[in-house]
Coordinates of C-alpha atoms in Angstrom, one line a residue:
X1 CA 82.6 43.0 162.0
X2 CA 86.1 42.4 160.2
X3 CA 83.6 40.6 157.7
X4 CA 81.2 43.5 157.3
X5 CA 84.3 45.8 156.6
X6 CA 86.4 44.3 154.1
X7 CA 83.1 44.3 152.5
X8 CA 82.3 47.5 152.4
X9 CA 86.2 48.7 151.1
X10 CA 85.8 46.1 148.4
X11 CA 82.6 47.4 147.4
X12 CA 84.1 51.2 147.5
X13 CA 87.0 50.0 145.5
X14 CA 85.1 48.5 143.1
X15 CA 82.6 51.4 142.3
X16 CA 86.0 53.7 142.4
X17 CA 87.7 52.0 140.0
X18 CA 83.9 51.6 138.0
X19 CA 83.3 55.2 138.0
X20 CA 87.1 56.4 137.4
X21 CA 87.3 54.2 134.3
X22 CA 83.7 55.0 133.0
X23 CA 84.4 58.2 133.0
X24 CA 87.9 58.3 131.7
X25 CA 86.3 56.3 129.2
X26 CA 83.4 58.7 128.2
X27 CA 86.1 61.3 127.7
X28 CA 88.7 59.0 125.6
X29 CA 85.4 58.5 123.5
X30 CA 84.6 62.2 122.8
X31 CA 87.8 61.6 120.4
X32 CA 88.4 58.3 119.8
X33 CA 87.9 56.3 117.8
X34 CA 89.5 59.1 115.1
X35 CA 87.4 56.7 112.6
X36 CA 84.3 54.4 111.9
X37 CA 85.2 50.9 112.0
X38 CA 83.3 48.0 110.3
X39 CA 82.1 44.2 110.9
X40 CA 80.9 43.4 107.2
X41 CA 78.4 45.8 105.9
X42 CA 77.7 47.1 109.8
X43 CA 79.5 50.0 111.5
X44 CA 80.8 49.4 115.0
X45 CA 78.6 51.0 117.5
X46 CA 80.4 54.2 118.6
X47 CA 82.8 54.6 115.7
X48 CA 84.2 56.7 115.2
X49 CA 84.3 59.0 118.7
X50 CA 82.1 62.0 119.2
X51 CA 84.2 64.9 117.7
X52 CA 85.5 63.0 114.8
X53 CA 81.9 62.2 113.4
X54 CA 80.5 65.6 114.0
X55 CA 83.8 67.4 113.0
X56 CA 81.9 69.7 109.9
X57 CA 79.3 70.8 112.8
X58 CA 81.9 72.1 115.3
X59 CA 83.5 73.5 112.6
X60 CA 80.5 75.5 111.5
X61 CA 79.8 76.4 115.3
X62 CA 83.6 77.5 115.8
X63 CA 83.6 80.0 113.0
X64 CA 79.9 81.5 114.6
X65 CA 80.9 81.6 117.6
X66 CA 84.6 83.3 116.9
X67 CA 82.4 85.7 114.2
X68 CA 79.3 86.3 116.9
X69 CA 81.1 86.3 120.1
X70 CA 85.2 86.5 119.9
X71 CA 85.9 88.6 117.2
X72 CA 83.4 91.2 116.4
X73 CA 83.5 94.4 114.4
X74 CA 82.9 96.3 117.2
X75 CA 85.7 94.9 119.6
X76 CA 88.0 95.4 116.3
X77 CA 86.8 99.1 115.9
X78 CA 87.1 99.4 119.8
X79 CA 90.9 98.2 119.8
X80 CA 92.0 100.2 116.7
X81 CA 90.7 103.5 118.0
X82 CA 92.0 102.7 121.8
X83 CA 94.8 105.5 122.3
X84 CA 97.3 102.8 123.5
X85 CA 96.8 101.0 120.4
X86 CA 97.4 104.0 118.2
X87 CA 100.0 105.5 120.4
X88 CA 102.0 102.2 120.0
X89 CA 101.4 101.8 115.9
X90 CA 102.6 105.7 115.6
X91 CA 105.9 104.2 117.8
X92 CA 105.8 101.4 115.2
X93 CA 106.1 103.7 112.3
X94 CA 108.1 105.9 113.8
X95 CA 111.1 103.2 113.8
X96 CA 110.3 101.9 110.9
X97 CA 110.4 104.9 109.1
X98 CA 113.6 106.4 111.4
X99 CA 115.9 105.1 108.7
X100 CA 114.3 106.5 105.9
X101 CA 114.8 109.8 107.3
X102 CA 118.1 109.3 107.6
X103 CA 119.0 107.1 104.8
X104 CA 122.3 108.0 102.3
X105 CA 120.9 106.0 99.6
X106 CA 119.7 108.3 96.9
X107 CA 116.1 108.6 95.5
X108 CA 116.9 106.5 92.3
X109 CA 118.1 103.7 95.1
X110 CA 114.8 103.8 96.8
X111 CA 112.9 103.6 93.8
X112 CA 114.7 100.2 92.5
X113 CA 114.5 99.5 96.4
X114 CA 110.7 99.4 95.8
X115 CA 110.4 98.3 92.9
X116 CA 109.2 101.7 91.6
X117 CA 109.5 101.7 87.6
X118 CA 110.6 105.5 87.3
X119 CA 113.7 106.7 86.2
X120 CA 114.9 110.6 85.0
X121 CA 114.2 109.3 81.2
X122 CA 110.9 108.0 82.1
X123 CA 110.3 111.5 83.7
X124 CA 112.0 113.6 81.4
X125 CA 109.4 112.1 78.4
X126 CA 106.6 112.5 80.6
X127 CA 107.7 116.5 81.2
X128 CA 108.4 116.5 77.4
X129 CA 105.5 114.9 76.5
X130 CA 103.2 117.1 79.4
X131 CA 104.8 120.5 77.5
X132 CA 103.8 119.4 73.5
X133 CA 100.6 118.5 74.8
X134 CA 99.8 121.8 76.5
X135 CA 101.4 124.0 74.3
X136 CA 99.3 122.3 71.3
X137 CA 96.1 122.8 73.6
X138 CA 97.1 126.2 74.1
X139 CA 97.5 127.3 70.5
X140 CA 94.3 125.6 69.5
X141 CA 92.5 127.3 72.6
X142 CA 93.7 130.7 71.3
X143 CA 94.0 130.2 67.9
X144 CA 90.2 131.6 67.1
X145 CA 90.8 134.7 69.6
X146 CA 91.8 138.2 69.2
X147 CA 94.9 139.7 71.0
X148 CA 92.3 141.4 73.1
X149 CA 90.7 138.3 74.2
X150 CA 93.5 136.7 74.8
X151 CA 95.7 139.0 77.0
X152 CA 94.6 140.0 80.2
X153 CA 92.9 143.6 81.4
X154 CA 95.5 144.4 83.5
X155 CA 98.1 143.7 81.0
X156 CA 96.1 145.6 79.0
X157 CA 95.9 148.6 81.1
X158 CA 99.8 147.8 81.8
X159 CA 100.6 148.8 77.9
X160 CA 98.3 151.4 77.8
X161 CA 100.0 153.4 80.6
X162 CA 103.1 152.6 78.9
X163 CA 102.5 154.5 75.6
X164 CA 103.4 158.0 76.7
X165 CA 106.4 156.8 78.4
X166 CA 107.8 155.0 75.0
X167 CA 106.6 158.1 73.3
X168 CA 109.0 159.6 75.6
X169 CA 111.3 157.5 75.7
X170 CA 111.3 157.5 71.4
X171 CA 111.4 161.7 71.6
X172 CA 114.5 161.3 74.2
X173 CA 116.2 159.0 72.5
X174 CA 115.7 160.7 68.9
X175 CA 117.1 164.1 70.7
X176 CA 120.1 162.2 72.0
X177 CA 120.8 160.9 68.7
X178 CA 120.8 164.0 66.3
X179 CA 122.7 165.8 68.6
X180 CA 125.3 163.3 68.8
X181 CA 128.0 163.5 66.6
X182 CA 126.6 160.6 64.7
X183 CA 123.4 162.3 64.4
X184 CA 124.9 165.4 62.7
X185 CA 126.9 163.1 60.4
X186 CA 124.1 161.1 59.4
X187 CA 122.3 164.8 58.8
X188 CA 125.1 166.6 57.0
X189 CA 125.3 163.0 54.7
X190 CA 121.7 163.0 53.8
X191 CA 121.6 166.8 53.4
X192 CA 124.3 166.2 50.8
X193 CA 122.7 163.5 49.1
X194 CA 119.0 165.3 48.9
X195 CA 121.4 168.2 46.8
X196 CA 122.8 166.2 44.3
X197 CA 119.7 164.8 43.5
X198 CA 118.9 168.3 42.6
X199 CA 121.2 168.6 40.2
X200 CA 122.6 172.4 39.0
X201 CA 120.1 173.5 41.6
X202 CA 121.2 172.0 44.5
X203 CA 125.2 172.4 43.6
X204 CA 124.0 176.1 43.4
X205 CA 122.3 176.0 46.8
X206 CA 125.4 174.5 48.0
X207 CA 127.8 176.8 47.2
X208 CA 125.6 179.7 48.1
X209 CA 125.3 178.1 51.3
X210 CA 128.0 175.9 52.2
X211 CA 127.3 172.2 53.2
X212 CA 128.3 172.5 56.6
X213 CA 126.0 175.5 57.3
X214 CA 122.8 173.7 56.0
X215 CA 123.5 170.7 58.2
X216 CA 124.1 173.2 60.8
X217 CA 121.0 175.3 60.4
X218 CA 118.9 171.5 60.1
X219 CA 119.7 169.7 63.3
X220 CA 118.4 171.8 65.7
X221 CA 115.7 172.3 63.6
X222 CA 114.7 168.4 63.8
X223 CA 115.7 168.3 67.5
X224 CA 113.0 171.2 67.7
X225 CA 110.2 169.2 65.5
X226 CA 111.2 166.2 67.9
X227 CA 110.4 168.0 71.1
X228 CA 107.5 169.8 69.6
X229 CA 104.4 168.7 71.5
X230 CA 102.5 168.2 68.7
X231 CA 105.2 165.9 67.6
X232 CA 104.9 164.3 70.3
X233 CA 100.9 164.0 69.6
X234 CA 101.1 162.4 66.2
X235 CA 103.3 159.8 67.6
X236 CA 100.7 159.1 70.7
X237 CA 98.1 159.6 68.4
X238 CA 100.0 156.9 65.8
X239 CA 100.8 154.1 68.7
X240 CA 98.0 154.3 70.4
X241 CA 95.9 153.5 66.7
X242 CA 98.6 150.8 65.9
X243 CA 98.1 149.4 69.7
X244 CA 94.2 149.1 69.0
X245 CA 94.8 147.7 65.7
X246 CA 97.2 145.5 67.0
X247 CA 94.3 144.4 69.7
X248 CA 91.7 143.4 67.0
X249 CA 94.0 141.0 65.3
X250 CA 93.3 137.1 65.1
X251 CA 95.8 135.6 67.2
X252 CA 96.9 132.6 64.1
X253 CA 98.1 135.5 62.3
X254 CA 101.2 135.6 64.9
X255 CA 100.6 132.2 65.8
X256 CA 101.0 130.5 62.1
X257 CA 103.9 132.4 61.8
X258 CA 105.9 130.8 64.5
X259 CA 107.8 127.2 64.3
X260 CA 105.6 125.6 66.3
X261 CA 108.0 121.9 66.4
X262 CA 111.4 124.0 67.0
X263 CA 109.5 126.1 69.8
X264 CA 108.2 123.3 71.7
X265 CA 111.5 121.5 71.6
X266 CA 113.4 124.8 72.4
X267 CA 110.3 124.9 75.3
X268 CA 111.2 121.4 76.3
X269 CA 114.8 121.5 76.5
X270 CA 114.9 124.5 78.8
X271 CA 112.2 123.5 81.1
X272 CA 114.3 120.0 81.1
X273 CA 117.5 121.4 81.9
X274 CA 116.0 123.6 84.7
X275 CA 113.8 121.1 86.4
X276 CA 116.9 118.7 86.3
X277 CA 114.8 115.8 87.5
X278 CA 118.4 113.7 87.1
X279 CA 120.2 115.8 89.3
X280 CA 117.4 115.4 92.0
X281 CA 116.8 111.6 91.6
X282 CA 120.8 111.6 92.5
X283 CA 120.7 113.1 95.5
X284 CA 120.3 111.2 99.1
X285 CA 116.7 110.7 100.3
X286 CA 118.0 112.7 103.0
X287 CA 118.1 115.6 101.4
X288 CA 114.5 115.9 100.8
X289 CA 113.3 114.5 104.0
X290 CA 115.3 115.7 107.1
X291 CA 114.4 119.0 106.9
X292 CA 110.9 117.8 107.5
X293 CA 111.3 115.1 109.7
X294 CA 110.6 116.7 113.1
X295 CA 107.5 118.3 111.6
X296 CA 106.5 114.4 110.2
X297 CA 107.4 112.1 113.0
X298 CA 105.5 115.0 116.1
X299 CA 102.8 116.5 113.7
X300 CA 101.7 114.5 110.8
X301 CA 102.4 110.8 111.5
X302 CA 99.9 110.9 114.5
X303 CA 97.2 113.1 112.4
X304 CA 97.5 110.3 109.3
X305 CA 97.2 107.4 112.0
X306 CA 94.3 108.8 113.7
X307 CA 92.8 109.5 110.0
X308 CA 93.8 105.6 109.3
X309 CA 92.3 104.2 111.8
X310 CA 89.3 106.2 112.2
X311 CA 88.9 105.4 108.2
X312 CA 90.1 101.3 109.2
X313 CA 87.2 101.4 111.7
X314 CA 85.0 102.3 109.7
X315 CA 85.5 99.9 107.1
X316 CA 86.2 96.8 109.7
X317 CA 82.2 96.0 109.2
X318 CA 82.5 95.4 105.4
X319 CA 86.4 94.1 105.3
X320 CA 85.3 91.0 108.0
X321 CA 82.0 89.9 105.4
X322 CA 84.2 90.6 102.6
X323 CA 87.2 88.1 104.4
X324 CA 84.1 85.5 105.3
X325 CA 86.1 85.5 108.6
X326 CA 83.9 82.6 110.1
X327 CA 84.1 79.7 106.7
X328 CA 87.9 81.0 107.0
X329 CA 87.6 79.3 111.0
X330 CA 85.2 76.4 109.4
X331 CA 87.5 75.4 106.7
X332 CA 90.8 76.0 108.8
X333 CA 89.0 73.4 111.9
X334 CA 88.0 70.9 109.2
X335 CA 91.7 71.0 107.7
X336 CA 93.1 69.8 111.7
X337 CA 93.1 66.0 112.0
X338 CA 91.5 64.5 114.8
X339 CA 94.5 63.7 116.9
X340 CA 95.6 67.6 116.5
X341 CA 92.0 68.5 117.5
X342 CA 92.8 66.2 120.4
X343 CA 95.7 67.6 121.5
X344 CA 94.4 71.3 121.4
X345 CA 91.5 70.1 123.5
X346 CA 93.7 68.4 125.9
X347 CA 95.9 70.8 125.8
X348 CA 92.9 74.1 126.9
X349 CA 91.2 70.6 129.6
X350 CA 93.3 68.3 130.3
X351 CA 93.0 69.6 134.2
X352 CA 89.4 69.4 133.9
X353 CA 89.2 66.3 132.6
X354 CA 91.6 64.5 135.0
X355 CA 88.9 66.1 137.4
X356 CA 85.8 64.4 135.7
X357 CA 87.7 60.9 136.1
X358 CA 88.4 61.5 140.0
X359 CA 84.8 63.1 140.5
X360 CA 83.7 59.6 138.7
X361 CA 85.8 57.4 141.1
X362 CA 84.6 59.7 143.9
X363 CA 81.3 59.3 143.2
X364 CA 81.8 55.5 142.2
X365 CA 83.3 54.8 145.8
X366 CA 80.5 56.4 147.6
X367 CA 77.8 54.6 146.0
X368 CA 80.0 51.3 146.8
X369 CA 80.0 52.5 150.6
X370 CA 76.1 53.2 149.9
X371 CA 75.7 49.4 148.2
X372 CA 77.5 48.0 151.0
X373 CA 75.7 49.5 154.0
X374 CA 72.6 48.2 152.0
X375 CA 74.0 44.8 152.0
X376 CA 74.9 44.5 155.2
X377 CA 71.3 45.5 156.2
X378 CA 69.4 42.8 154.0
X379 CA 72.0 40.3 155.5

């Protein structure tokens, strides 16, 4: 009996140990060798392991299976437009961009900051530059026009109102004038120079006069032809020919006539001075940005990242063929060596595979109890 027993515990230990090492084996195999080795011209059998000779195929069914089954444009598009993923980007941005709000540098600062080539000089010539350019445009789109083509109907209608009033205004003012004292001055002069152009006649008329009285009996007689409506008339009659006149003329008759280089400069030096892009580009960032900031960080920065990432997810598709996501997971499994493809593998099984190694002694003991019972029998 003590015979038939130390038997059987020798045959269990053996096919324990048999099984435990074959299969601890198997799995050292799966990786090692890490290359092929040689006797002469002939390649050891099994060399090098499993992995390491069919490294480029796991490669290429890595990168399908990350592309197919891992990362897929629709779990990408899923995850970018999943409100905790947004809500946490717009909580990114909004300390990122917290300081920028709130920042004392100034805006010439953040451009050499960023590496933004702009300056006020490089501005200013583009603002010079912007004016010669449309003022040129301008005078050449104009040039072949009339003054009636050119102005606008209401401004049209706006001078046309306004002739009765300057006739008014010209009557009023003419009145004020020869009844000033200067007025009757200017009168009694040219009264006394229209009689000495007479000659004998007019020294007559003066003394039978007087000087005074004929400058006297005059004014009011002007200041009565001014007032006259049909004064008046002639001179409504006369602006309001002159204004249609005025309206059939080409406008390079007044156009030709102007300085064209000393107005645009005189153009670009006032719109320079009062744009004062220097005096801007010198303040804080601040300055321009905290008076919107509650309005950008509560209204806009959500609305732009749900725009971006509605626009991201739309484009995930055609950004993954254009990255050749799975020859990127090919080439980057082909770079590991095989002990770091060992390691990883090891590292994800090692549990597993201390596992496979007892299951094999397991296995291995039971079929020595099984070889042993069989022995014992055919003894």
């Amino acid at each position: 009996m003590l015979d038939a027993f130390i038997l059987i515990l020798f045959m269990v230990l053996i096919g324990a140990l048999i099984g435990g090492v074959t299969n601890s084996l198997a799995i050292k195999m799966l990786f090692r060798p890490y290359r092929a080795y040689y006797i002469g011209k002939f390649k050891v059998p099994f060399t090098p392991g499993l992995i390491p000779k069919r490294r480029g195929e796991l490669a290429e069914q890595l990168g399908k299976m990350v592309v197919d089954h891992l990362i897929t444009p629709e779990s990408l598009q899923k995850k970018v437009m999943n409100d905790d993923f947004q809500r946490d980007v717009t909580h990114w941005l909004a300390e990122e961009l917290q300081p920028v709000f709130t920042s004392d540098k100034t805006v010439n600062e953040w451009l050499d900051i960023l590496q933004i080539p702009v300056s006020s000089d490089r501005l200013n010539e583009w603002l010079e530059e912007w004016v010669a350019v449309k003022m040129k445009d301008t005078k050449a789109a104009y040039t072949s026009k009339k003054l009636e083509e050119a102005l606008p109907e209401k401004w049209q209608e706006k001078v046309e109102e306004s002739i009765p009033k300057l006739v008014d205004f010209i009557a009023n003012r003419a009145e004020t004038y020869f009844t000033s004292p200067e007025g009757k001055m200017k009168v009694k002069i040219m009264i006394d120079d229209f009689l000495k152009e007479r000659g004998m006649l007019g020294n007559m008329l003066g003394m039978f006069l007087g000087n005074t009285s004929v400058a006297d009996k005059v004014q009011p007689e002007i200041v009565k032809f001014i007032k006259h409506e049909g004064t008046q008339e002639i001179l409504f009659n006369l602006l309001t020919k002159e204004w249609s006149k005025l309206k059939q003329m080409q406008l390079n008759e007044f156009i030709d006539r102007l300085p064209e280089e000393d107005l645009i400069q005189s153009v670009q030096a006032s719109l320079v001075k009062l744009v004062n892009i220097e005096g801007h580009l010198s303040k804080p960032l601040r300055t321009f940005l905290e008076p919107h900031k509650d309005s950008f960080f509560h209204k806009q920065l959500p609305r732009w990242v749900d725009r971006g990432t509605d626009l991201l997810s739309k484009k995930i598709p055609n950004l993954m063929e254009k990255m050749h996501l799975q020859h990127i997971v090919q080439e980057q499994v082909e770079s590991f060596s095989v002990g770091r493809l060992e390691e990883l593998v090891l590292g994800i099984s090692r549990r597993e595979f201390k596992m496979i190694t007892y299951l094999g002694a397991l296995l291995g003991g039971v079929i020595g109890i099984v070889q042993g019972v069989i022995a014992l029998f055919i003894s």
